[in-house]
PDB file of C-alpha atoms in Angstrom:
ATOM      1  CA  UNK A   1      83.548 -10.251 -49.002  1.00 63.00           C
ATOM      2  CA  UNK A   2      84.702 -13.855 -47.433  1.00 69.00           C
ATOM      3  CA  UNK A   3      82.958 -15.156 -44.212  1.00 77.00           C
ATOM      4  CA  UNK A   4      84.801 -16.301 -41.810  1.00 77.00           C
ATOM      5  CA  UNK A   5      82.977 -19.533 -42.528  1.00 79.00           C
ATOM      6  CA  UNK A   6      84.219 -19.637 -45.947  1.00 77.00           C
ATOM      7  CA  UNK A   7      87.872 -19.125 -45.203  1.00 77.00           C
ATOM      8  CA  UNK A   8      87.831 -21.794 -42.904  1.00 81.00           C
ATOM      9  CA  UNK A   9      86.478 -24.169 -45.274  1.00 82.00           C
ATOM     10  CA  UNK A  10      89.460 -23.091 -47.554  1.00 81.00           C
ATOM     11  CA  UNK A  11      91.832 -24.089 -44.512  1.00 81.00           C
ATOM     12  CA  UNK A  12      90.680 -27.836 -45.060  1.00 83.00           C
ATOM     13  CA  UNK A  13      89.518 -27.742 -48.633  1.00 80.00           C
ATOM     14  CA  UNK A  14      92.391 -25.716 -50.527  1.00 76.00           C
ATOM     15  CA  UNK A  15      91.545 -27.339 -54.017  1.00 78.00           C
ATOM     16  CA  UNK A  16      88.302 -24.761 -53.861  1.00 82.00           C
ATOM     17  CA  UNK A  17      90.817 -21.944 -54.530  1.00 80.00           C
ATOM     18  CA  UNK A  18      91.405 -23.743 -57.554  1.00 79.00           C
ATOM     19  CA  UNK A  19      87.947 -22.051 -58.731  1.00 81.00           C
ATOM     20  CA  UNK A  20      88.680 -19.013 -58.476  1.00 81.00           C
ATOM     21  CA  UNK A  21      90.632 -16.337 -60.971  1.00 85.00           C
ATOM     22  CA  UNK A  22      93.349 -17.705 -62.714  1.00 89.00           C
ATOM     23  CA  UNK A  23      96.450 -19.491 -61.688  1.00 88.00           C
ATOM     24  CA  UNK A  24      99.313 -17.457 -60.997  1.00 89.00           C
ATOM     25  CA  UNK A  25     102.728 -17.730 -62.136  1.00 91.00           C
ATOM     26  CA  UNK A  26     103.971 -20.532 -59.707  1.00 89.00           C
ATOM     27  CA  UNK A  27     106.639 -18.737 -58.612  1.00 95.00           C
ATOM     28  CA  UNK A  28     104.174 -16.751 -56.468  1.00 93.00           C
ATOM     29  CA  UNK A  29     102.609 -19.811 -55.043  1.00 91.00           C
ATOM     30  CA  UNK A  30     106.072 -21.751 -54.387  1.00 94.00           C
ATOM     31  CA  UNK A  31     106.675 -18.114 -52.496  1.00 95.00           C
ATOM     32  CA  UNK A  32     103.729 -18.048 -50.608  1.00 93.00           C
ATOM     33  CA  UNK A  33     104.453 -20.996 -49.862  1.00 94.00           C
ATOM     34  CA  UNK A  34     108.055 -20.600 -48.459  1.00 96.00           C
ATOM     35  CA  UNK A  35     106.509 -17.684 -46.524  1.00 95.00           C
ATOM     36  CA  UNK A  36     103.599 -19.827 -44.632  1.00 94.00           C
ATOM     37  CA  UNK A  37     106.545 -21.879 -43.945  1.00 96.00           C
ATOM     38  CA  UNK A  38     108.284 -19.466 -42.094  1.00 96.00           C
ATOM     39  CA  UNK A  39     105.488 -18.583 -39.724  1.00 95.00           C
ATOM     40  CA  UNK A  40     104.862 -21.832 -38.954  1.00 97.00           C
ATOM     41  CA  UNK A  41     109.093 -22.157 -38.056  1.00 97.00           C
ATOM     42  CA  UNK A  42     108.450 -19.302 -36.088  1.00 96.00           C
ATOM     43  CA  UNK A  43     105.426 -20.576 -34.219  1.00 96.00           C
ATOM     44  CA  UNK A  44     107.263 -23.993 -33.857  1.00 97.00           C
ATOM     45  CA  UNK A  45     110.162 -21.369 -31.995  1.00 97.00           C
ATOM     46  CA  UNK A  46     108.110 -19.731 -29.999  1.00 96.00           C
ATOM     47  CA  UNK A  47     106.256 -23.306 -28.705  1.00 96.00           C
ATOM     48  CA  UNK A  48     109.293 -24.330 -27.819  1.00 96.00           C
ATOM     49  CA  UNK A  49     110.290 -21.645 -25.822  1.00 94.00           C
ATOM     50  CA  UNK A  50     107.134 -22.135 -24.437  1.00 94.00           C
ATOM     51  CA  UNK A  51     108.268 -25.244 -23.141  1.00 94.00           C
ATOM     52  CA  UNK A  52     111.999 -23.994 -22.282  1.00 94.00           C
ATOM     53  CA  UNK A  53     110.861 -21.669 -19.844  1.00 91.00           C
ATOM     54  CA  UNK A  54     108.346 -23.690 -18.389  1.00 92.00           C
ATOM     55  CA  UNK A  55     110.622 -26.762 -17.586  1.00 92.00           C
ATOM     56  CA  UNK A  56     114.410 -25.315 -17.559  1.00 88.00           C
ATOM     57  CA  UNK A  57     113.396 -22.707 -15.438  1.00 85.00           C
ATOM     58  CA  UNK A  58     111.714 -24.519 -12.506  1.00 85.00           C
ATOM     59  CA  UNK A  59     113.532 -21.728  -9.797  1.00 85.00           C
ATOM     60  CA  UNK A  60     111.275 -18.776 -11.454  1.00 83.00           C
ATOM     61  CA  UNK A  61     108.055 -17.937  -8.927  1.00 86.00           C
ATOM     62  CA  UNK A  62     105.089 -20.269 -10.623  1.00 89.00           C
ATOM     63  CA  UNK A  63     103.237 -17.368 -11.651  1.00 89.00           C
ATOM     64  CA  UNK A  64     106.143 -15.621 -13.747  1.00 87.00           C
ATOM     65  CA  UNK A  65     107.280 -19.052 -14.976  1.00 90.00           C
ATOM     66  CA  UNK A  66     103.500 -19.797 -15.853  1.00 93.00           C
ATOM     67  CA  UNK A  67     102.880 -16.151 -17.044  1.00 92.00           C
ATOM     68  CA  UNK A  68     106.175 -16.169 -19.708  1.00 91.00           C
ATOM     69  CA  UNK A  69     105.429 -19.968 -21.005  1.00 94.00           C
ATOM     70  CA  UNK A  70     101.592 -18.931 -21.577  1.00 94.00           C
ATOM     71  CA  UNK A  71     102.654 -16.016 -23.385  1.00 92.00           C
ATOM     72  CA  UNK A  72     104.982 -17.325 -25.808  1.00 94.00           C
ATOM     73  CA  UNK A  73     102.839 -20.352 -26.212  1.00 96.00           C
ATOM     74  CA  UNK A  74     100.002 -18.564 -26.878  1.00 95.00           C
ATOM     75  CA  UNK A  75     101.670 -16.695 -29.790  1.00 94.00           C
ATOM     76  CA  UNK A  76     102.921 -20.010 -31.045  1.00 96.00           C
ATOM     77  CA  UNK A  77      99.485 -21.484 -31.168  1.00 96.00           C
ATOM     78  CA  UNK A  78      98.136 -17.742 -32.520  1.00 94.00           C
ATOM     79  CA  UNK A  79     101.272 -17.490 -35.221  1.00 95.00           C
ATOM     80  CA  UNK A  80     100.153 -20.982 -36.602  1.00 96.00           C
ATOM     81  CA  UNK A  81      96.643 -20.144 -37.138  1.00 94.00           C
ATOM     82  CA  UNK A  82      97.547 -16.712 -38.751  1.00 94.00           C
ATOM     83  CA  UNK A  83      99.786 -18.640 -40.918  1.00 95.00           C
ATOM     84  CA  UNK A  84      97.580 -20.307 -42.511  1.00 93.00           C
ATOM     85  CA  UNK A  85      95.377 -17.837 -42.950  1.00 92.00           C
ATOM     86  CA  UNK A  86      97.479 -15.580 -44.270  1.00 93.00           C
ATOM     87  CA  UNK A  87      98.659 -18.645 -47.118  1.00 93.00           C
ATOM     88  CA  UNK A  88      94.947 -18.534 -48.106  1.00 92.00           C
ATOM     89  CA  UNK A  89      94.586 -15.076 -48.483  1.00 91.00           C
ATOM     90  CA  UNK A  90      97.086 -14.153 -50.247  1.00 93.00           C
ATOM     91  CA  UNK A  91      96.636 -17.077 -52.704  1.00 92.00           C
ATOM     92  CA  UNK A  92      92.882 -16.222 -53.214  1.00 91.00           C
ATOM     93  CA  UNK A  93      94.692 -12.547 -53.920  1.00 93.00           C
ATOM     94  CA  UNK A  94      97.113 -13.705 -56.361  1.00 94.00           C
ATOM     95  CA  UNK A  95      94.174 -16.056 -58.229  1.00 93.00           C
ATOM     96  CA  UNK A  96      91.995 -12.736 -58.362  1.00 92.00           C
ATOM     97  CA  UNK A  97      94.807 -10.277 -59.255  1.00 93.00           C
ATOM     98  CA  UNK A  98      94.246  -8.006 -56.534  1.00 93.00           C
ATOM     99  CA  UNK A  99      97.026  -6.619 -54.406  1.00 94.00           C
ATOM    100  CA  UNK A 100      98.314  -9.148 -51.394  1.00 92.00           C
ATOM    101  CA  UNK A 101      96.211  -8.360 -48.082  1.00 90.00           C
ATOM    102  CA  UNK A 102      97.551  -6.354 -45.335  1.00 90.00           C
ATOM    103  CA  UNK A 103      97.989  -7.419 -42.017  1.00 89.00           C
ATOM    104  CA  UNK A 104      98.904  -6.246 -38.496  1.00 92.00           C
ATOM    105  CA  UNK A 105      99.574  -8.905 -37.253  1.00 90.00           C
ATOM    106  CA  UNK A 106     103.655  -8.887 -37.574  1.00 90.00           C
ATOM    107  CA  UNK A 107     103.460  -6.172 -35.393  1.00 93.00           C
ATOM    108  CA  UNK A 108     101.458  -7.422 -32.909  1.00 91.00           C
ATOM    109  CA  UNK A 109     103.750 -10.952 -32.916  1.00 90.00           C
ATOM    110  CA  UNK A 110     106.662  -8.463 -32.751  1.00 92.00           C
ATOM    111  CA  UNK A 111     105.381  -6.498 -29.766  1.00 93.00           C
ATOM    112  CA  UNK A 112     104.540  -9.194 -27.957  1.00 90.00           C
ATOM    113  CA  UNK A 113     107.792 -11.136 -27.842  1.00 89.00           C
ATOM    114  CA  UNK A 114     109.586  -7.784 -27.029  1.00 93.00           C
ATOM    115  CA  UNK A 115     107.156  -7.524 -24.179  1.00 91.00           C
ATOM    116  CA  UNK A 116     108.112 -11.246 -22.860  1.00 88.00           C
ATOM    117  CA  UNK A 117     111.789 -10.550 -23.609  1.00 90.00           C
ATOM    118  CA  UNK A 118     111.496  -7.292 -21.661  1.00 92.00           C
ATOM    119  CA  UNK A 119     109.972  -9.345 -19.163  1.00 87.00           C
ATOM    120  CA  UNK A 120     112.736 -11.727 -19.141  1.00 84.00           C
ATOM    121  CA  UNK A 121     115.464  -9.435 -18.825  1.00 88.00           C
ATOM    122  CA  UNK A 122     114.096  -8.218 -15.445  1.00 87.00           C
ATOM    123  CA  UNK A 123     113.739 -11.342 -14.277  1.00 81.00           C
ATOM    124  CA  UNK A 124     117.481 -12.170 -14.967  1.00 79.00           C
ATOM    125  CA  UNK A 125     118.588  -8.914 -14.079  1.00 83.00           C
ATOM    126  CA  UNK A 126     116.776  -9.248 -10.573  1.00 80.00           C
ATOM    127  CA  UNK A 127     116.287 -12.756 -10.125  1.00 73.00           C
ATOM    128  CA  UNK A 128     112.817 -13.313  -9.522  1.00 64.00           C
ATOM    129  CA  UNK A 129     113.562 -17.005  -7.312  1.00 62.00           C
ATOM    130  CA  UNK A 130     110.157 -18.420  -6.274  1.00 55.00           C
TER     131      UNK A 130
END
């Protein structure tokens, strides 16, 4: 079992991966890759839209304004983070030869931005002018 310790130190340090199992088929890597990618164009999104509601939306009551922009900029800043360790893991999987982990945490990204959209949509719908 991996510390948390020692997956950080594979965030900043990812030639150490190098020593373990054998190196896959680079296709796998170059996909991993391409995935990690992806999350962090998603977290990148969901920054920004961050930002989009806080500024472009200044007639919103402060504390829904403040409310949606912490929410989606907190799951920007949490999707980045869980991109990368997500990259790790599954490399250290693919080096080992042991099935690709499992994670919640799609779902959890997914019901949160349904939440804020939900939240949105009532706020549109009833105009919510501070």
């Amino acid at each position: 079992m991996i510390t948390i310790g020692q997956t950080l130190r594979l965030w900043f340090a990812p030639q150490r991966i190098d020593e373990e199992g054998e190196t896959p088929d680079y296709r796998f890597s170059l996909a991993n890759e391409r995935t990690f990618l992806a999350w962090i164009r998603t977290s990148l999104a969901l920054i920004g839209g961050g930002f989009a509601v806080d500024q472009f939306l200044p007639e919103l009551r402060w504390g829904v304004r403040v409310g949606l922009a912490l929410a989606l900029l907190a799951a920007g800043v949490l999707c980045a983070l869980r991109a990368v360790n997500h990259w790790v893991r599954c490399e250290r999987a693919m080096r080992r030869g042991e099935d690709l982990p499992v994670t919640r945490f799609p779902t959890l990204l997914g019901l949160a931005v349904a939440v804020v959209a939900v939240v949105m949509v009532v706020v549109v719908v009833f105009g919510w002018a501070g």
